[in-house]
């Protein structure tokens, strides 16, 4: 078999949600990226179906959240059902919003994994830089130090890939892909981790659940609400409304050991068995179905790899961690893994940052997976053993309430590191913000056209750092002077570095001005005068100016208050390319800002 050699900056193995998100990020950068998957087509039915608020924010940063919302079902209400001791039938105990509304501007959404994958595939097609290569199977892997090779190669990872023919099972057209970096997004049975013999922490499988996506025919009143149900003979069950009139049922099975997570064996049960179990759990209500889209049986198993990185290879999604689907976190955590990682790899590849930032991937994402294991363990126990009654400390409602921020994805807070500048920051400047946490959105008014917009909609995932300048009220004494001094000093300290980056066709950051004056109280020329020191290399233009003006309809005029910024003092906020707050300081503290960026920004050529 003849092998062809090819070279790429980044190779992504696996085109599930994690791999597709990685490719969407990579498509923003001036680098070469390959995305391979051994399957002949995307996920068609079943699998993950929950999209949490933070994932919706991320999808919005790529401009595709509205597409998701047109197809998905909003997860607005959650109801809890328990057993009526007098009748033995189930009764509704409580109905309430599925999550606190103040957590995000987006609600949780419900949409099948295949539809989410297609939305990301369509996005990649529109960008035209990265495409899914189907029927491409990795079958051999070489790293520096293995097979006697040294580590001086510019493309040190070698992956031998073959094309698969699904009709006869034959493989041909071998290719050796030489890559600078590889991201393994190849699922729970990761081929890559098997090649590298990656160690994992494994929790024993304790129970088995069945899952089915059906169009139900029922008189159960909460069939279009997310439900947690604990019945008598019927055991525990979850009901999750889905798109196209589908409803997903999760049912606790008897036994549990030794069942296959890839699908049921005929001897283990059938769809009709699951329907019978669901109808028993819903008594006194009736249940049949008009159509079944997908069903399966799976054991509850938890696994977490100990190291998210092996040399130039990184692990994301199910290749790094597996757990139950109870909390709707699998697709979300997976996509957020690669969203955290790829901008860092891309910045290293394009030569703008120190490769040491890659160490922050393990530092930031593994603790989130550890919390996922804890949450998943408690939630599964609550469904199987807990009570639905009010005040129950081990019940589903109590667990969901405790982990509400985690489930929504907005509580993620990364620890201090070279990217989270705790030492260089003055957090008193923005009292209500937390370093390492994503910047919550606030309504502001566009200085140019007067449109009320969410500030987060301007923080697109384009690879740039975002410098948010909050000068305060421009009519207050000294504010214009401080703003002009900042602009001049910032330009002087950063211009040379930015010029060196522009030669590499990279744009390190964008600059935004959010003042607290009435929008109509001054003209564009005044703002341009204050920022005449800023050029295009500094990432500022008059279209990135906003007013925190309370005179407009809606909840405007609250940004300074929401972030805890004094309107007389002002301040600076730096958001990383993934919208997490990396640094906060006084508007005069350009030196502190420079110290922060100097920890990882470099001027050297690609390494």
XYZ file of C-alpha atoms in Angstrom:
607
model
C 0.000 0.000 0.000
C 1.447 3.366 -1.055
C 1.354 6.178 1.509
C 1.232 9.841 0.597
C 2.644 12.455 2.946
C 0.817 15.676 3.814
C 1.392 18.446 6.337
C -1.019 20.434 8.469
C -0.797 22.770 11.438
C -3.671 21.109 13.292
C -5.236 17.677 12.918
C -8.589 17.008 14.595
C -9.610 13.361 14.927
C -13.364 12.927 15.287
C -16.192 15.058 13.897
C -18.642 14.917 16.756
C -19.643 18.067 18.665
C -16.176 18.520 20.225
C -14.340 18.067 16.940
C -16.708 20.318 15.006
C -16.416 23.068 17.623
C -12.625 22.741 17.408
C -12.838 23.132 13.636
C -15.112 26.181 13.905
C -12.506 27.860 16.127
C -9.634 26.807 13.894
C -11.382 28.284 10.842
C -10.865 31.753 12.334
C -7.077 31.527 12.052
C -4.513 31.728 9.275
C -3.404 28.135 9.640
C -4.084 24.792 8.015
C -6.498 22.399 9.709
C -7.656 18.860 8.881
C -10.766 17.260 10.411
C -11.131 13.508 9.861
C -13.810 11.041 10.933
C -14.031 7.347 10.163
C -17.846 7.427 9.958
C -19.475 7.912 6.583
C -22.063 10.381 7.891
C -22.906 12.521 10.886
C -25.073 11.421 13.807
C -28.598 10.859 12.490
C -30.704 10.299 15.615
C -30.551 10.025 19.376
C -27.512 10.696 21.555
C -27.141 14.107 23.250
C -29.989 16.603 23.197
C -29.402 19.360 25.783
C -27.761 22.701 24.981
C -27.038 24.765 28.071
C -26.936 28.546 28.318
C -23.174 28.890 28.042
C -23.046 26.720 24.946
C -25.766 28.922 23.425
C -23.588 31.964 24.187
C -20.659 30.276 22.450
C -22.779 29.345 19.451
C -23.975 32.951 19.320
C -20.357 34.118 19.202
C -20.092 32.198 15.915
C -23.394 33.619 14.676
C -25.396 30.369 14.695
C -27.459 30.580 17.905
C -30.494 31.844 16.013
C -30.370 28.768 13.759
C -30.403 26.540 16.843
C -33.337 28.421 18.348
C -35.392 28.074 15.170
C -35.030 24.285 15.325
C -34.904 23.626 19.064
C -37.397 23.477 21.907
C -36.903 25.803 24.869
C -36.447 24.087 28.219
C -38.470 26.572 30.271
C -40.355 24.568 32.916
C -39.401 21.610 35.076
C -41.900 19.564 37.033
C -41.369 17.014 39.782
C -43.635 14.030 40.329
C -43.762 11.547 43.204
C -45.998 8.762 44.497
C -49.345 9.457 46.116
C -49.259 7.079 49.074
C -53.045 6.746 49.132
C -53.519 5.693 45.511
C -50.087 4.469 44.510
C -50.270 6.687 41.434
C -47.996 9.583 40.627
C -48.901 13.178 41.486
C -47.303 16.492 40.597
C -45.376 17.922 43.519
C -44.004 21.100 41.982
C -43.532 22.958 38.715
C -40.983 25.744 38.366
C -38.578 27.348 35.854
C -35.836 24.980 34.782
C -33.148 27.502 35.761
C -32.907 31.034 37.217
C -33.467 33.580 34.459
C -30.636 35.866 35.566
C -27.926 33.327 34.726
C -27.757 34.151 31.017
C -29.558 35.935 28.216
C -30.141 32.466 26.723
C -32.351 29.726 28.076
C -31.484 26.054 27.903
C -32.484 24.510 24.577
C -33.286 20.958 23.507
C -32.159 19.740 20.094
C -30.740 16.409 18.968
C -26.998 16.051 18.539
C -27.222 15.363 14.813
C -28.986 18.675 14.185
C -26.339 20.529 16.204
C -23.601 18.791 14.234
C -25.247 19.805 10.948
C -25.432 23.448 12.034
C -21.693 23.421 12.754
C -20.960 21.599 9.484
C -22.927 24.240 7.581
C -20.943 26.943 9.375
C -17.665 25.329 8.314
C -18.912 25.070 4.746
C -19.764 28.789 4.771
C -16.250 29.644 5.964
C -14.687 27.396 3.345
C -11.447 26.732 5.237
C -12.061 23.436 7.068
C -14.178 20.530 5.855
C -15.124 17.200 7.408
C -13.226 14.374 5.715
C -15.512 11.353 6.053
C -14.429 7.745 5.888
C -10.909 8.577 7.061
C -9.630 6.207 9.725
C -6.484 6.746 11.797
C -4.602 3.478 12.203
C -1.064 4.389 13.288
C 0.474 7.136 15.411
C 4.034 8.299 15.944
C 5.372 10.955 18.312
C 8.866 12.305 19.041
C 10.634 9.811 21.250
C 8.706 6.872 19.806
C 10.224 4.671 17.122
C 13.566 6.436 17.611
C 12.436 9.737 16.093
C 13.697 12.984 17.600
C 11.573 16.000 18.498
C 13.161 18.564 16.202
C 10.676 18.057 13.387
C 8.500 21.106 12.678
C 5.547 18.723 12.254
C 6.374 16.191 14.970
C 3.151 14.143 15.098
C 2.601 11.554 12.373
C -0.797 9.912 11.934
C -1.280 7.255 9.303
C -4.783 7.498 7.874
C -6.649 5.231 5.469
C -9.874 5.641 3.551
C -12.560 3.124 4.476
C -15.031 1.505 2.131
C -18.143 0.759 4.155
C -19.508 -1.665 1.559
C -16.782 -4.266 1.745
C -14.849 -3.184 4.820
C -11.671 -2.677 2.815
C -9.220 0.170 3.387
C -7.093 1.897 0.780
C -5.516 5.244 -0.116
C -3.162 5.456 2.872
C -1.867 8.878 3.861
C 0.585 9.972 6.536
C -0.502 13.303 7.996
C 2.327 15.254 9.639
C 0.882 17.714 12.162
C 2.149 20.334 14.551
C -0.666 19.504 16.987
C -3.442 16.912 17.230
C -6.737 17.089 19.104
C -8.353 13.737 19.848
C -12.140 14.124 19.795
C -12.713 10.486 18.930
C -15.188 9.518 21.613
C -15.514 7.292 24.643
C -13.582 4.471 22.956
C -10.879 6.851 21.801
C -8.440 5.215 19.396
C -5.909 7.917 20.190
C -5.947 7.375 23.946
C -5.633 3.633 23.379
C -2.513 4.179 21.256
C -0.960 6.324 23.968
C -2.177 4.100 26.842
C -3.666 7.078 28.663
C -4.491 6.437 32.327
C -7.995 7.154 33.608
C -9.845 7.325 36.874
C -12.783 4.919 36.517
C -15.912 4.715 38.645
C -17.770 1.388 38.820
C -20.908 0.959 36.727
C -23.818 0.785 39.151
C -27.036 0.821 37.127
C -28.502 0.655 33.654
C -31.013 3.008 32.054
C -33.052 2.837 28.883
C -33.653 5.783 26.578
C -36.156 6.296 23.761
C -37.159 9.192 21.517
C -40.824 8.813 20.566
C -43.795 10.827 19.399
C -46.085 9.906 22.315
C -49.843 9.464 22.482
C -50.687 10.189 26.105
C -52.925 12.064 28.521
C -50.016 12.855 30.852
C -50.425 16.635 31.427
C -46.714 17.548 31.588
C -45.577 15.716 28.468
C -44.145 18.977 27.044
C -42.278 19.843 30.245
C -38.993 18.478 31.512
C -40.068 16.068 34.264
C -38.400 14.103 37.020
C -40.682 11.238 38.032
C -40.346 8.739 40.857
C -43.107 6.160 40.887
C -43.749 2.933 42.720
C -43.423 -0.144 40.531
C -42.295 1.895 37.540
C -39.070 3.137 39.158
C -37.467 6.457 38.170
C -37.925 8.273 34.887
C -37.022 11.520 33.131
C -39.211 13.110 30.459
C -37.615 15.645 28.107
C -39.570 17.409 25.315
C -37.803 17.565 21.985
C -38.141 19.060 18.525
C -40.631 17.738 15.925
C -43.090 16.574 18.624
C -40.578 14.063 19.930
C -40.239 13.352 23.643
C -37.257 11.622 25.221
C -37.793 9.157 28.079
C -35.007 7.986 30.372
C -36.019 4.924 32.394
C -34.217 3.187 35.233
C -33.754 -0.496 34.408
C -33.426 -3.421 36.800
C -29.937 -4.855 37.171
C -27.212 -2.900 35.512
C -23.916 -4.705 35.176
C -22.451 -5.636 31.853
C -24.770 -3.858 29.439
C -23.356 -2.363 26.265
C -23.318 1.443 25.891
C -23.420 1.096 22.101
C -26.975 -0.196 21.954
C -29.187 -2.960 23.312
C -28.932 -6.660 22.683
C -32.226 -8.373 21.884
C -32.010 -10.398 25.068
C -31.642 -7.278 27.189
C -34.980 -5.730 26.316
C -36.960 -4.134 23.565
C -38.668 -0.881 22.695
C -41.965 -2.370 23.824
C -40.406 -3.195 27.187
C -39.440 0.459 27.571
C -42.942 1.602 26.603
C -44.448 -0.766 29.180
C -42.093 0.507 31.864
C -42.893 4.127 31.016
C -46.635 3.518 31.134
C -46.322 1.852 34.539
C -44.316 4.823 35.799
C -46.976 7.261 34.532
C -50.005 5.581 36.165
C -52.850 6.609 36.204
C -52.011 8.172 32.805
C -51.840 6.202 29.554
C -48.978 6.046 27.076
C -48.562 4.672 23.571
C -46.514 6.039 20.685
C -46.966 7.012 17.057
C -43.298 6.915 16.015
C -39.956 5.940 17.510
C -36.920 7.862 16.283
C -34.263 6.067 18.350
C -33.827 3.937 21.462
C -30.996 2.322 23.378
C -29.846 0.852 26.699
C -26.750 2.063 28.487
C -24.892 1.559 31.780
C -23.998 4.464 34.032
C -20.218 4.621 33.763
C -17.829 7.409 34.705
C -14.289 7.799 33.424
C -11.895 10.747 33.541
C -8.424 10.713 32.029
C -5.638 11.882 34.313
C -3.777 13.950 31.744
C -5.500 16.004 29.040
C -2.274 16.262 27.083
C 0.396 13.905 25.806
C 3.173 15.913 24.160
C 1.567 17.563 21.087
C -1.708 15.606 21.420
C -4.694 16.886 23.407
C -7.919 15.147 24.427
C -11.374 16.705 24.424
C -14.961 15.617 24.955
C -15.781 11.947 25.489
C -12.168 11.052 24.738
C -11.372 12.755 28.066
C -14.453 11.983 30.177
C -17.608 9.861 30.140
C -20.630 9.969 32.437
C -24.394 9.536 32.403
C -26.617 11.730 30.217
C -28.870 12.667 33.146
C -27.795 16.276 33.522
C -27.621 17.046 29.808
C -23.957 17.994 30.090
C -22.121 15.672 27.695
C -22.346 17.643 24.469
C -21.896 20.922 26.353
C -18.764 20.008 28.298
C -17.294 18.436 25.158
C -17.802 21.546 23.027
C -16.560 23.782 25.828
C -13.390 21.670 26.104
C -12.387 22.345 22.514
C -13.605 25.936 22.726
C -11.144 26.459 25.585
C -8.291 24.726 23.760
C -8.203 25.656 20.092
C -7.664 29.413 20.359
C -4.608 28.654 22.492
C -3.176 26.179 19.990
C -3.944 28.557 17.116
C -2.236 31.468 18.867
C 0.855 29.309 19.348
C 0.814 28.113 15.734
C 0.480 31.661 14.388
C 3.368 32.738 16.577
C 1.672 35.304 18.806
C 1.952 33.630 22.223
C 4.294 31.546 24.312
C 3.575 27.800 23.924
C 3.489 27.625 27.727
C -0.160 28.749 27.601
C -1.040 25.245 26.427
C -0.455 24.032 29.971
C -3.559 25.970 31.035
C -5.843 23.548 29.177
C -5.415 20.825 31.797
C -5.432 23.423 34.575
C -8.746 24.898 33.442
C -10.740 22.009 32.031
C -9.973 18.995 34.209
C -11.429 20.597 37.375
C -14.645 21.172 35.404
C -14.724 17.482 34.515
C -14.115 16.575 38.159
C -17.110 18.699 39.125
C -19.081 16.985 36.360
C -18.326 13.584 37.897
C -19.458 14.815 41.307
C -22.644 16.360 39.914
C -23.436 13.300 37.811
C -22.984 10.947 40.755
C -25.310 12.987 42.942
C -27.942 13.450 40.251
C -28.104 9.766 39.327
C -28.365 8.862 43.021
C -31.169 11.416 43.417
C -33.137 9.827 40.566
C -32.599 6.302 41.834
C -32.769 6.741 45.615
C -33.803 10.298 46.477
C -37.170 11.825 47.243
C -39.184 14.300 45.165
C -40.808 15.830 48.248
C -40.144 19.480 49.110
C -37.163 19.984 51.378
C -35.527 16.677 50.501
C -31.757 17.187 50.588
C -31.087 14.174 48.366
C -33.794 14.843 45.804
C -33.446 15.799 42.164
C -34.670 19.347 42.750
C -32.113 19.945 45.520
C -29.245 18.676 43.355
C -30.338 20.735 40.352
C -30.680 23.848 42.509
C -27.237 23.413 44.035
C -25.599 22.932 40.628
C -27.761 25.408 38.663
C -24.836 27.595 37.607
C -22.761 24.572 36.653
C -25.601 23.032 34.656
C -26.101 26.313 32.798
C -22.351 26.430 32.131
C -22.009 29.997 33.392
C -20.397 29.230 36.749
C -17.143 28.060 35.147
C -14.305 30.023 36.759
C -10.738 29.358 35.677
C -7.984 29.593 38.321
C -5.090 32.095 38.341
C -2.473 31.392 35.693
C -0.442 33.225 33.086
C -3.780 33.836 31.329
C -5.749 34.799 34.446
C -3.693 37.680 35.848
C -4.619 37.786 39.506
C -1.308 39.385 40.529
C -1.484 42.099 37.884
C -5.194 42.903 38.377
C -6.990 45.403 40.578
C -10.302 43.629 41.056
C -11.727 46.546 43.055
C -12.131 48.391 39.749
C -14.939 46.014 38.701
C -16.274 44.773 42.012
C -18.946 42.464 40.597
C -16.741 40.634 38.118
C -14.703 37.558 38.900
C -11.382 36.883 37.231
C -11.485 33.670 35.206
C -15.246 33.786 34.689
C -16.912 34.596 31.385
C -18.012 38.229 31.083
C -21.784 38.397 31.643
C -23.599 40.404 29.008
C -25.244 43.765 29.566
C -27.454 45.907 27.334
C -25.699 48.982 25.912
C -26.525 51.543 23.234
C -24.553 51.685 19.994
C -23.030 55.175 19.728
C -23.429 55.234 15.946
C -27.012 54.128 15.316
C -28.669 54.126 18.743
C -29.500 50.400 18.611
C -29.753 48.635 21.961
C -27.506 45.568 21.855
C -26.076 42.988 24.203
C -22.414 43.771 24.701
C -21.595 40.057 24.406
C -22.847 40.026 20.812
C -19.873 42.216 19.932
C -17.374 39.835 21.523
C -17.344 37.481 18.560
C -15.194 34.365 18.424
C -12.728 35.742 15.891
C -9.499 34.979 17.759
C -9.005 38.493 19.151
C -8.487 39.545 22.726
C -11.038 42.171 23.752
C -9.959 45.306 25.626
C -13.019 46.989 27.143
C -12.443 50.600 28.157
C -14.893 52.042 30.691
C -13.916 55.737 31.042
C -17.031 56.691 33.024
C -19.092 59.819 32.416
C -17.346 61.825 29.682
C -18.856 65.034 31.099
C -17.215 64.579 34.489
C -14.057 66.626 35.190
C -10.841 64.881 34.213
C -12.420 61.942 32.348
C -11.474 63.147 28.856
C -7.956 63.886 30.023
C -7.533 60.423 31.562
C -8.938 58.810 28.435
C -6.574 60.748 26.166
C -3.581 59.933 28.374
C -4.544 56.260 28.351
C -4.858 56.207 24.548
C -1.470 57.876 24.074
C 0.363 55.696 26.582
C -1.294 52.507 25.359
C -0.326 53.335 21.789
C 3.244 54.044 22.802
C 3.708 50.884 24.838
C 1.926 48.446 22.510
C 2.359 49.811 18.997
C 5.689 48.100 18.253
C 4.401 44.759 19.430
C 1.211 45.114 17.430
C 3.150 46.024 14.314
C 5.177 42.820 14.652
C 1.950 40.827 14.984
C 0.352 42.485 11.963
C 3.241 41.238 9.813
C 2.106 37.717 10.713
C -1.449 38.477 9.564
C -2.774 38.207 13.119
C -4.915 40.742 14.931
C -4.147 40.413 18.657
C -7.111 42.373 19.998
C -10.087 44.616 19.512
C -10.757 47.691 21.610
C -14.206 48.779 22.795
C -15.232 52.005 24.518
C -18.267 51.926 26.832
C -18.967 55.337 28.398
C -21.728 56.281 30.836
C -22.761 59.613 29.271
C -26.002 60.266 27.386
C -25.383 59.062 23.837
C -26.654 62.273 22.220
C -24.551 64.622 24.344
C -21.506 64.659 22.042
C -20.558 63.877 18.455
C -18.396 61.334 16.698
C -15.655 63.876 16.058
C -15.069 64.351 19.773
C -14.545 60.619 20.266
C -12.258 60.401 17.265
C -10.246 63.278 18.679
C -9.771 61.487 21.974
C -8.641 58.345 20.154
C -6.462 59.831 17.462
C -3.559 57.840 18.876
C -5.367 54.615 17.995
C -4.833 53.216 14.525
C -6.182 50.104 12.862
C -3.310 48.077 14.327
C -4.677 48.868 17.783
C -8.025 47.359 16.918
C -10.269 50.397 17.551
C -12.758 52.235 15.407
C -15.717 54.480 16.090
C -18.150 51.610 15.425
C -16.958 49.973 18.656
C -18.213 52.737 20.940
C -21.233 52.282 23.189
C -23.159 54.265 25.773
C -24.462 52.920 29.052
C -27.441 55.244 28.615
C -30.568 54.660 30.776
C -32.819 56.834 28.583
C -33.380 54.059 26.041
C -36.118 51.437 26.253
C -35.212 48.210 27.985
C -32.731 47.532 30.771
C -30.065 49.924 29.510
C -27.910 52.104 31.736
C -26.949 49.198 34.015
C -23.611 48.008 32.642
C -21.461 50.009 35.068
C -23.674 48.917 37.945
C -23.747 45.282 36.813
C -19.958 45.103 36.576
C -19.395 47.210 39.695
C -17.478 50.007 37.928
C -17.462 53.514 39.390
C -18.638 56.093 36.822
C -16.104 58.647 38.043
C -13.167 56.276 38.253
C -13.753 54.014 35.243
C -11.618 50.991 34.490
C -10.258 48.467 31.996
C -11.348 44.870 31.423
C -9.502 42.345 29.271
C -11.459 39.390 27.922
C -9.641 36.440 26.423
C -10.722 35.208 22.979
C -13.147 32.850 24.780
C -14.770 35.806 26.673
C -13.353 34.851 30.071
C -12.063 37.809 32.093
C -8.272 37.704 32.176
C -7.337 41.064 33.681
C -8.982 44.088 35.370
C -7.308 47.401 36.192
C -7.503 51.180 36.485
C -7.732 53.168 33.288
C -4.357 54.720 34.157
C -2.702 51.329 34.716
C -1.315 50.728 31.239
C 1.852 49.422 32.868
C -0.127 46.713 34.649
C -1.858 45.856 31.387
C 1.512 45.534 29.706
C 2.822 43.296 32.504
C -0.171 41.023 32.042
C 0.252 40.633 28.285
C 4.023 40.316 28.561
C 3.557 37.026 30.408
C 2.517 35.257 27.209
C 2.612 37.530 24.133
C 5.821 37.140 22.137
C 7.411 38.820 19.125
C 9.311 35.830 17.791
C 8.468 34.038 14.569
C 6.440 30.828 14.484
C 7.695 28.018 16.708
